[in-house]
CSV table of C-alpha atoms in Angstrom, one decimal:
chain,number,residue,atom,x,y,z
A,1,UNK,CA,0.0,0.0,0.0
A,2,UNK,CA,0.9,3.5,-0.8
A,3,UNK,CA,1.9,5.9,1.9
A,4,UNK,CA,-0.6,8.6,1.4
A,5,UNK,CA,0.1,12.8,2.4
A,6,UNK,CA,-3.1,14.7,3.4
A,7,UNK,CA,-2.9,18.3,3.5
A,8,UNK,CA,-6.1,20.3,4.4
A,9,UNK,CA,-7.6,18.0,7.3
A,10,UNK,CA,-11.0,20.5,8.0
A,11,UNK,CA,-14.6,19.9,8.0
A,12,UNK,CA,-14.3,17.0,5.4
A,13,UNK,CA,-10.8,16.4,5.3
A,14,UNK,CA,-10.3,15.1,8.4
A,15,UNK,CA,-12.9,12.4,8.3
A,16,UNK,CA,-11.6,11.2,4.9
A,17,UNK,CA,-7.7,11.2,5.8
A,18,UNK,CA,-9.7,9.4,8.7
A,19,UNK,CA,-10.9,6.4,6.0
A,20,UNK,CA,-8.0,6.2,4.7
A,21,UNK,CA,-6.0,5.3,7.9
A,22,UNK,CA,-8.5,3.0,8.8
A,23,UNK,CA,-8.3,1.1,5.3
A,24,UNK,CA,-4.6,0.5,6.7
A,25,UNK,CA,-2.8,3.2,4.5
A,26,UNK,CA,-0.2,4.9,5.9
A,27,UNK,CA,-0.7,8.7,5.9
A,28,UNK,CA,1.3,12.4,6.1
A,29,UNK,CA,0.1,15.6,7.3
A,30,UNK,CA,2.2,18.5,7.9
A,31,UNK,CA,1.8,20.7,11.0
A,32,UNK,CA,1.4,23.4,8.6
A,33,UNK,CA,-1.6,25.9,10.4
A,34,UNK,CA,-2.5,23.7,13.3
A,35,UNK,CA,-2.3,20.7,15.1
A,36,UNK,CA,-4.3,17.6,13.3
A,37,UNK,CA,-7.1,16.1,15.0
A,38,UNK,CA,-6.3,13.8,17.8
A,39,UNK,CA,-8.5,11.2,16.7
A,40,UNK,CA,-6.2,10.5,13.3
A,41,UNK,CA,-3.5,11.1,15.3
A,42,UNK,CA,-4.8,8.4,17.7
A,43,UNK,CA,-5.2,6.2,14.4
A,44,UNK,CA,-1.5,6.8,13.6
A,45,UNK,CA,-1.1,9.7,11.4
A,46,UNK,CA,2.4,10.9,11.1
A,47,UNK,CA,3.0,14.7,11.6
A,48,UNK,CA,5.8,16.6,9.6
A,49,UNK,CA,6.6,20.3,9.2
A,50,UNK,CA,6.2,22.1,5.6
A,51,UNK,CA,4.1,20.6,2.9
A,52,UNK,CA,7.6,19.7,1.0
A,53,UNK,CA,8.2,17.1,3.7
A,54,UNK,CA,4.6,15.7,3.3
A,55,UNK,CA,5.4,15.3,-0.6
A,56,UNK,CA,8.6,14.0,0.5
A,57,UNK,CA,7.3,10.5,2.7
A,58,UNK,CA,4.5,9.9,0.5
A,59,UNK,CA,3.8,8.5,-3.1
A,60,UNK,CA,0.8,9.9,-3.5
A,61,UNK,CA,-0.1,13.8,-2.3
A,62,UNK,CA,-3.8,14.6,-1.7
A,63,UNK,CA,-4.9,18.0,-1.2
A,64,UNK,CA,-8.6,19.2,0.3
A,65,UNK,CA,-8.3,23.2,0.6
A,66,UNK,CA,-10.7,25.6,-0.2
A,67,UNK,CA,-9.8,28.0,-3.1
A,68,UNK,CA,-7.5,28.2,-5.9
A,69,UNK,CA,-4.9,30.6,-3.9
A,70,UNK,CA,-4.8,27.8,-0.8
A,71,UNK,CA,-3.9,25.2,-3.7
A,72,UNK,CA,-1.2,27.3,-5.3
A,73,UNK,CA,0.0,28.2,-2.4
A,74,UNK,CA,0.0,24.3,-1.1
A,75,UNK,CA,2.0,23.5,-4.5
A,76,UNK,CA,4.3,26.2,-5.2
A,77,UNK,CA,4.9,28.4,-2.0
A,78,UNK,CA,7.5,28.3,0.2
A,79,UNK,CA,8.2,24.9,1.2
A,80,UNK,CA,5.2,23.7,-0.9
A,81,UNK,CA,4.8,20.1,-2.0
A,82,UNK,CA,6.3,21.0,-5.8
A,83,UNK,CA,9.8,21.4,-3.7
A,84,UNK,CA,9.3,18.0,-2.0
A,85,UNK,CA,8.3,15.9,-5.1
A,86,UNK,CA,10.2,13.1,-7.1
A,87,UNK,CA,9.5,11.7,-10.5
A,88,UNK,CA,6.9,9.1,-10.2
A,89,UNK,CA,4.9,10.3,-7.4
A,90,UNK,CA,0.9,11.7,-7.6
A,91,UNK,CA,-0.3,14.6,-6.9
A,92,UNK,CA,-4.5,14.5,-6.1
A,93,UNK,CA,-6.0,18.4,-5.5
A,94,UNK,CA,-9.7,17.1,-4.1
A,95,UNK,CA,-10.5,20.7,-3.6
A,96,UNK,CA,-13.0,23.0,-5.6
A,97,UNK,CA,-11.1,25.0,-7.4
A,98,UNK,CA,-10.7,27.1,-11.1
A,99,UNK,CA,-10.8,24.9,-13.7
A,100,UNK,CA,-8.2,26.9,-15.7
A,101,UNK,CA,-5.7,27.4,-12.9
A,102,UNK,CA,-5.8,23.7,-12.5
A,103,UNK,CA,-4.8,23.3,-16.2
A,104,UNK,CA,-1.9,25.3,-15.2
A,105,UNK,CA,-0.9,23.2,-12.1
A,106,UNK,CA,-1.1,19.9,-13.6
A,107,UNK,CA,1.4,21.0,-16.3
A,108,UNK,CA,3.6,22.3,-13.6
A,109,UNK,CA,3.5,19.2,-11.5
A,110,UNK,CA,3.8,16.7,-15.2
A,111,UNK,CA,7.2,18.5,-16.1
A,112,UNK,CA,8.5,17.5,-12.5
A,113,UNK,CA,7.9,13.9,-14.0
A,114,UNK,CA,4.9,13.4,-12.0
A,115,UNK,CA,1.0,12.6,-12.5
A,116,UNK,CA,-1.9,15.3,-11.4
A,117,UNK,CA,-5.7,14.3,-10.9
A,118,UNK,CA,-8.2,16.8,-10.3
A,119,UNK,CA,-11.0,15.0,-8.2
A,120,UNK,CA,-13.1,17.8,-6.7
A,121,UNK,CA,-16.0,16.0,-4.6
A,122,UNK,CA,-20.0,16.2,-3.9
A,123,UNK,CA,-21.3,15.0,-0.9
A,124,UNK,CA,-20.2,17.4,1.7
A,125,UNK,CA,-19.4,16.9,5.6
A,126,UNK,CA,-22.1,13.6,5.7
A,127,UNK,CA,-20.4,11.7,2.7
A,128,UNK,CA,-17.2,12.4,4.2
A,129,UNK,CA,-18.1,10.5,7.0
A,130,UNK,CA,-19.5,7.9,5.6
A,131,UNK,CA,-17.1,7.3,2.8
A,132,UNK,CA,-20.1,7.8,0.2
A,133,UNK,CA,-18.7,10.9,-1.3
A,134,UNK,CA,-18.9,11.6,-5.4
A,135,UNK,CA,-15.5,12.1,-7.3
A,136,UNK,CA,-15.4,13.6,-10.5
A,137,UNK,CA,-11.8,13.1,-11.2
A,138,UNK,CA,-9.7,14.6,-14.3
A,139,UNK,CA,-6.7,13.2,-15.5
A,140,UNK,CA,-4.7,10.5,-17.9
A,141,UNK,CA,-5.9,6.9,-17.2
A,142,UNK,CA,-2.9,5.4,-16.2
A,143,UNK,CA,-2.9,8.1,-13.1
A,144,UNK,CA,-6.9,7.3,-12.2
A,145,UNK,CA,-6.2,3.3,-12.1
A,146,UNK,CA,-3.1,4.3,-9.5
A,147,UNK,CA,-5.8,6.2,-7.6
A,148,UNK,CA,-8.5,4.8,-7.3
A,149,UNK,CA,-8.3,2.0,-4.5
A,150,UNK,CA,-7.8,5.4,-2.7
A,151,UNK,CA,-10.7,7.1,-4.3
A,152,UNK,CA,-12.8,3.9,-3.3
A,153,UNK,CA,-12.0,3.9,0.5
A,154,UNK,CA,-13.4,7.6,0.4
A,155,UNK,CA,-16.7,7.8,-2.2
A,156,UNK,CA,-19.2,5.2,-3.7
A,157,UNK,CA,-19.5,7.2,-7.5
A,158,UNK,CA,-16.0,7.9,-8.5
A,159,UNK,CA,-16.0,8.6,-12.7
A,160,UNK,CA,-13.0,9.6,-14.8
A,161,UNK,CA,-15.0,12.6,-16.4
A,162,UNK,CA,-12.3,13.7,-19.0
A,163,UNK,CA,-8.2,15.5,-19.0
A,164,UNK,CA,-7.1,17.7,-16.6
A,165,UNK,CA,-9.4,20.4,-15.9
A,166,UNK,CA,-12.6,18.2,-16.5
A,167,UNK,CA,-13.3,17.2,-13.1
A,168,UNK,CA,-13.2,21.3,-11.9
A,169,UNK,CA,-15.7,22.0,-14.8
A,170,UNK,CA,-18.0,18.9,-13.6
A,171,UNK,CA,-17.8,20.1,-9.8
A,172,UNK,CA,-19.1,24.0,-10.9
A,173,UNK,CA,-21.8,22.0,-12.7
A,174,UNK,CA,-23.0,20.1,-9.6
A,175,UNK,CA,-22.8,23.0,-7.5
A,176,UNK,CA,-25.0,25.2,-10.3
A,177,UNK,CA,-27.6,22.3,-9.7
A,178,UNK,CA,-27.0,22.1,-5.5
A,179,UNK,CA,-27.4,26.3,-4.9
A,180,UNK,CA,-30.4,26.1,-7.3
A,181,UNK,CA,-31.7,22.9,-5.7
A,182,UNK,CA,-31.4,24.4,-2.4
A,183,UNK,CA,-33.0,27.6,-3.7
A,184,UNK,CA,-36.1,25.3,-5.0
A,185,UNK,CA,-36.5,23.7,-1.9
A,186,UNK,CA,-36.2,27.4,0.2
A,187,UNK,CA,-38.7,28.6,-2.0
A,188,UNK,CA,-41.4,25.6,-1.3
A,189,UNK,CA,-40.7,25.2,2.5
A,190,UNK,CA,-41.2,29.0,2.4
A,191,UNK,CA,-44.7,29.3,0.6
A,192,UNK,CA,-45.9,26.4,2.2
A,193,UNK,CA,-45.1,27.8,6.3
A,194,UNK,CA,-46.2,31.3,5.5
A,195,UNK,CA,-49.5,29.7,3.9
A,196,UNK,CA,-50.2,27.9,7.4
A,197,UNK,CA,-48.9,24.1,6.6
A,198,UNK,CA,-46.7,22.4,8.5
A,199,UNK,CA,-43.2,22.6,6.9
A,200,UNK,CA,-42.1,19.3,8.6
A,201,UNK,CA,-44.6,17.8,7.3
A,202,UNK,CA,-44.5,19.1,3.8
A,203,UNK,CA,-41.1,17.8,3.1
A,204,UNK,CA,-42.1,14.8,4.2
A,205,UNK,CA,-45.0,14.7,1.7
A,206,UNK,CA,-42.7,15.9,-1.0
A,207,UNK,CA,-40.2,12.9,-0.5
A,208,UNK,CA,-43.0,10.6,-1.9
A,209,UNK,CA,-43.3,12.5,-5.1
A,210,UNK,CA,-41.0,13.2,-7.9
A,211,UNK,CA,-40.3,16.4,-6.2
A,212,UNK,CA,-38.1,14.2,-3.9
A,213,UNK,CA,-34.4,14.6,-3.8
A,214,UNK,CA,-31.1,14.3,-1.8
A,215,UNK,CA,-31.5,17.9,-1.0
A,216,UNK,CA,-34.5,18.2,0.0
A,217,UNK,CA,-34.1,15.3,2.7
A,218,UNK,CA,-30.9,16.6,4.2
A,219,UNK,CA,-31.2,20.4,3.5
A,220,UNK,CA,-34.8,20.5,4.0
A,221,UNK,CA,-34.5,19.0,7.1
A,222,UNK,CA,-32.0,21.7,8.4
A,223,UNK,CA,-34.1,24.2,7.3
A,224,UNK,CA,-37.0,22.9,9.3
A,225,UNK,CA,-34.5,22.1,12.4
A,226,UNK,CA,-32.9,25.4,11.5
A,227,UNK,CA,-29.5,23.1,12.2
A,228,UNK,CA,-27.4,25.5,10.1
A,229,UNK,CA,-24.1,24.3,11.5
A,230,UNK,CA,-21.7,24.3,8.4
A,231,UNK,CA,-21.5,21.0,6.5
A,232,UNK,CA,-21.0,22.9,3.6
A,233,UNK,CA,-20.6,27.0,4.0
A,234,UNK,CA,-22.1,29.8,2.3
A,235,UNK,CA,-18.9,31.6,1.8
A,236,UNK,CA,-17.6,28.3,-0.2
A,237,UNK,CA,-20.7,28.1,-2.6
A,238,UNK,CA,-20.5,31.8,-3.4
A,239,UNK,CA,-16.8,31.1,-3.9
A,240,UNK,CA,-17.9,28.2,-6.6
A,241,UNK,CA,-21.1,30.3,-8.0
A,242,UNK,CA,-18.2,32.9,-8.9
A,243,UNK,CA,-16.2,30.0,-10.9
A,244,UNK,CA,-19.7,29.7,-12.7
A,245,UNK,CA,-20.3,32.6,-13.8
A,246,UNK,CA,-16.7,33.5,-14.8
A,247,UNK,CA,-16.7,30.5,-17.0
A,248,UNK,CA,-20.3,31.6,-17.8
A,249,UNK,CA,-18.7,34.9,-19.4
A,250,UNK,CA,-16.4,33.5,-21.2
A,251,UNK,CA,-18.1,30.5,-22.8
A,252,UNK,CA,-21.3,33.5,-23.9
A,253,UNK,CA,-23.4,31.1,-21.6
A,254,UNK,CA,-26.5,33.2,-19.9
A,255,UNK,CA,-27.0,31.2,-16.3
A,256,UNK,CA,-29.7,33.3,-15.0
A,257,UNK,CA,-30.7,31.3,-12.1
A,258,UNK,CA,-27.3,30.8,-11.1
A,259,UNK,CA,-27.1,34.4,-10.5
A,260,UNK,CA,-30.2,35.1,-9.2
A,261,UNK,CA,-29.2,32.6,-6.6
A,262,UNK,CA,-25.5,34.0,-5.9
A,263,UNK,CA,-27.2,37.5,-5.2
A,264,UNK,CA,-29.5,35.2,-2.0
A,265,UNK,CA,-26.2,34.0,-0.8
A,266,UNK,CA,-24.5,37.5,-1.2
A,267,UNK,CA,-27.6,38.5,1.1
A,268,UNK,CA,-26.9,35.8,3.8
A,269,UNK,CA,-23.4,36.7,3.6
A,270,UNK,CA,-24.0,40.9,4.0
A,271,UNK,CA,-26.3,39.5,7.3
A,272,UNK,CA,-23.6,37.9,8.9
A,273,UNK,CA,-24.1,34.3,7.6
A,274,UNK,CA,-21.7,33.5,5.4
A,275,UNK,CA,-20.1,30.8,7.4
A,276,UNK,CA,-23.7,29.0,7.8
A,277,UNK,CA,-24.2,26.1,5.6
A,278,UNK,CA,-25.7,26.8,2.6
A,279,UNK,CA,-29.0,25.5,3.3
A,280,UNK,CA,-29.1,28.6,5.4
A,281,UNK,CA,-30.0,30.4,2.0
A,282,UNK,CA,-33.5,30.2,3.2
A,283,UNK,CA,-32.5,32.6,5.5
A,284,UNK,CA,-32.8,35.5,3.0
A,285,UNK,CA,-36.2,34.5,1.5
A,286,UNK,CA,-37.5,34.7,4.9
A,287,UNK,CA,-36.1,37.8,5.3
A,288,UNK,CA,-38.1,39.5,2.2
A,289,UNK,CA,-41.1,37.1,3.2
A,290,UNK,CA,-41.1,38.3,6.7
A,291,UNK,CA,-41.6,35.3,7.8
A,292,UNK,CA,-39.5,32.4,9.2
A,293,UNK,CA,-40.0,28.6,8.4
A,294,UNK,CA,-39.8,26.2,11.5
């Protein structure tokens, strides 16, 4: 087995470097901002200092950050893991970030003699934990086969989508469908409170009809709970919303909804929410509906 370096162990990092230690891999993290969780460290994670020493001990380098700065920054700053590499090794960025810039960085990392996979993933803090989490990987072939008993110990739907750069444009496309999803099911649970119905019980009527949908079971639910503890947080869908509509600009694509929708999380984020999860978006529809579902 592989020895496997982890950098970016937060909300859903740390439960998959977590699988992964379990499965019997070895694994590296670096001490880089703060001190891992004690429960992987309890499993045996090994601790280093700088990300070039993670790249260093392990064969294959796995990164779950939240922007396209953090990555660059991971790869090519000071001490980054680009310093630490050796031909043959693999580099895995499992973060959301520009597919352009990731075009960029896999070229950088392949003329070190070394393979790059984009694998940006859906499924948020509850796949994470329970290993069920969607990969959309980009990449050569040869590099996917090497990672996917990794891939496997972590998510359930795990597709080579296309070359690098693929599997960033198929993660903006999921979260265009999650932030309008969300919206839809705002919107509903909305009307439906304000109009005197039970919104507990709504969502549960609407899971028995083809209005049903992941989202509506786990984000309805948090809406009704109002459990808006961040699985996924605003700040980071308006951060992929703004990769959309970028692309969206360039490509002469009109995504109307997609804006309308940023401009609910901008809302949430000008009212102090923007580290809420993003099913708090119902926040600002009850804020022009004056009314509050729950």
């Amino acid at each position: 087995m592989e020895t496997i370096g982890f950098i970016g162990l937060g909300i859903m990092g740390a439960p998959m470097a977590g699988h992964l230690l379990d499965a019997g891999y070895k694994v590296v993290a670096s001490d880089h901002r703060s001190k891992p969780p004690a429960d992987l460290a309890a499993k045996g994670l090994k601790i280093v200092t700088g990300h070039d020493a993670v790249a260093k001990a392990a064969d294959i380098v796995i990164l779950m950050v939240p922007d396209t700065p953090q990555v660059a920054d991971v790869l090519f700053g000071e001490s980054g893991v680009a310093s630490g590499l050796s031909k043959g090794k693999l580099v895995i960025d499992m973060s959301s970030i520009s597919p352009i810039a990731t075009k960029e960085f896999a070229k950088k990392i392949n003329d070190l003699g070394c393979d790059y996979l984009d694998a940006p993933v859906s499924g948020g803090e509850v796949g994470a934990k329970a290993a069920s989490l969607t990969i959309m990987v980009g990449g050569e072939d040869k590099a996917f086969e090497r990672a996917r008993p990794v891939f496997e110990k972590m998510g359930k739907n795990i597709t080579l989508v296309g070359p690098n750069g693929v599997g960033q444009t198929t993660k903006v496309a999921n979260q265009i469908v999650v932030a309008l999803t969300i919206e839809a099911v705002a919107e509903a649970l909305v009307f439906a409170s304000k109009a005197g119905a039970d919104p507990a019980k709504v969502r549960q009527a609407l899971m028995g009809g083809l209005a049903a949908s992941r989202i509506l079971e786990v984000h309805g639910e948090r809406m009704v709970k109002r459990t808006f503890a961040p699985g996924f947080r605003i700040e980071l869908h308006q951060k992929d919303l703004n990769l959309a509509l970028e692309g969206a600009k360039a490509l002469g694509v009109a995504l109307p909804n997609t804006s309308t929708t940023q401009q609910l999380f901008n809302s949430c984020a000008a009212n102090g929410g923007a580290k809420e999860d993003h099913s708090a978006l119902v926040r600002a529809l009850e804020r022009m509906a004056r009314h509050e579902v729950g």
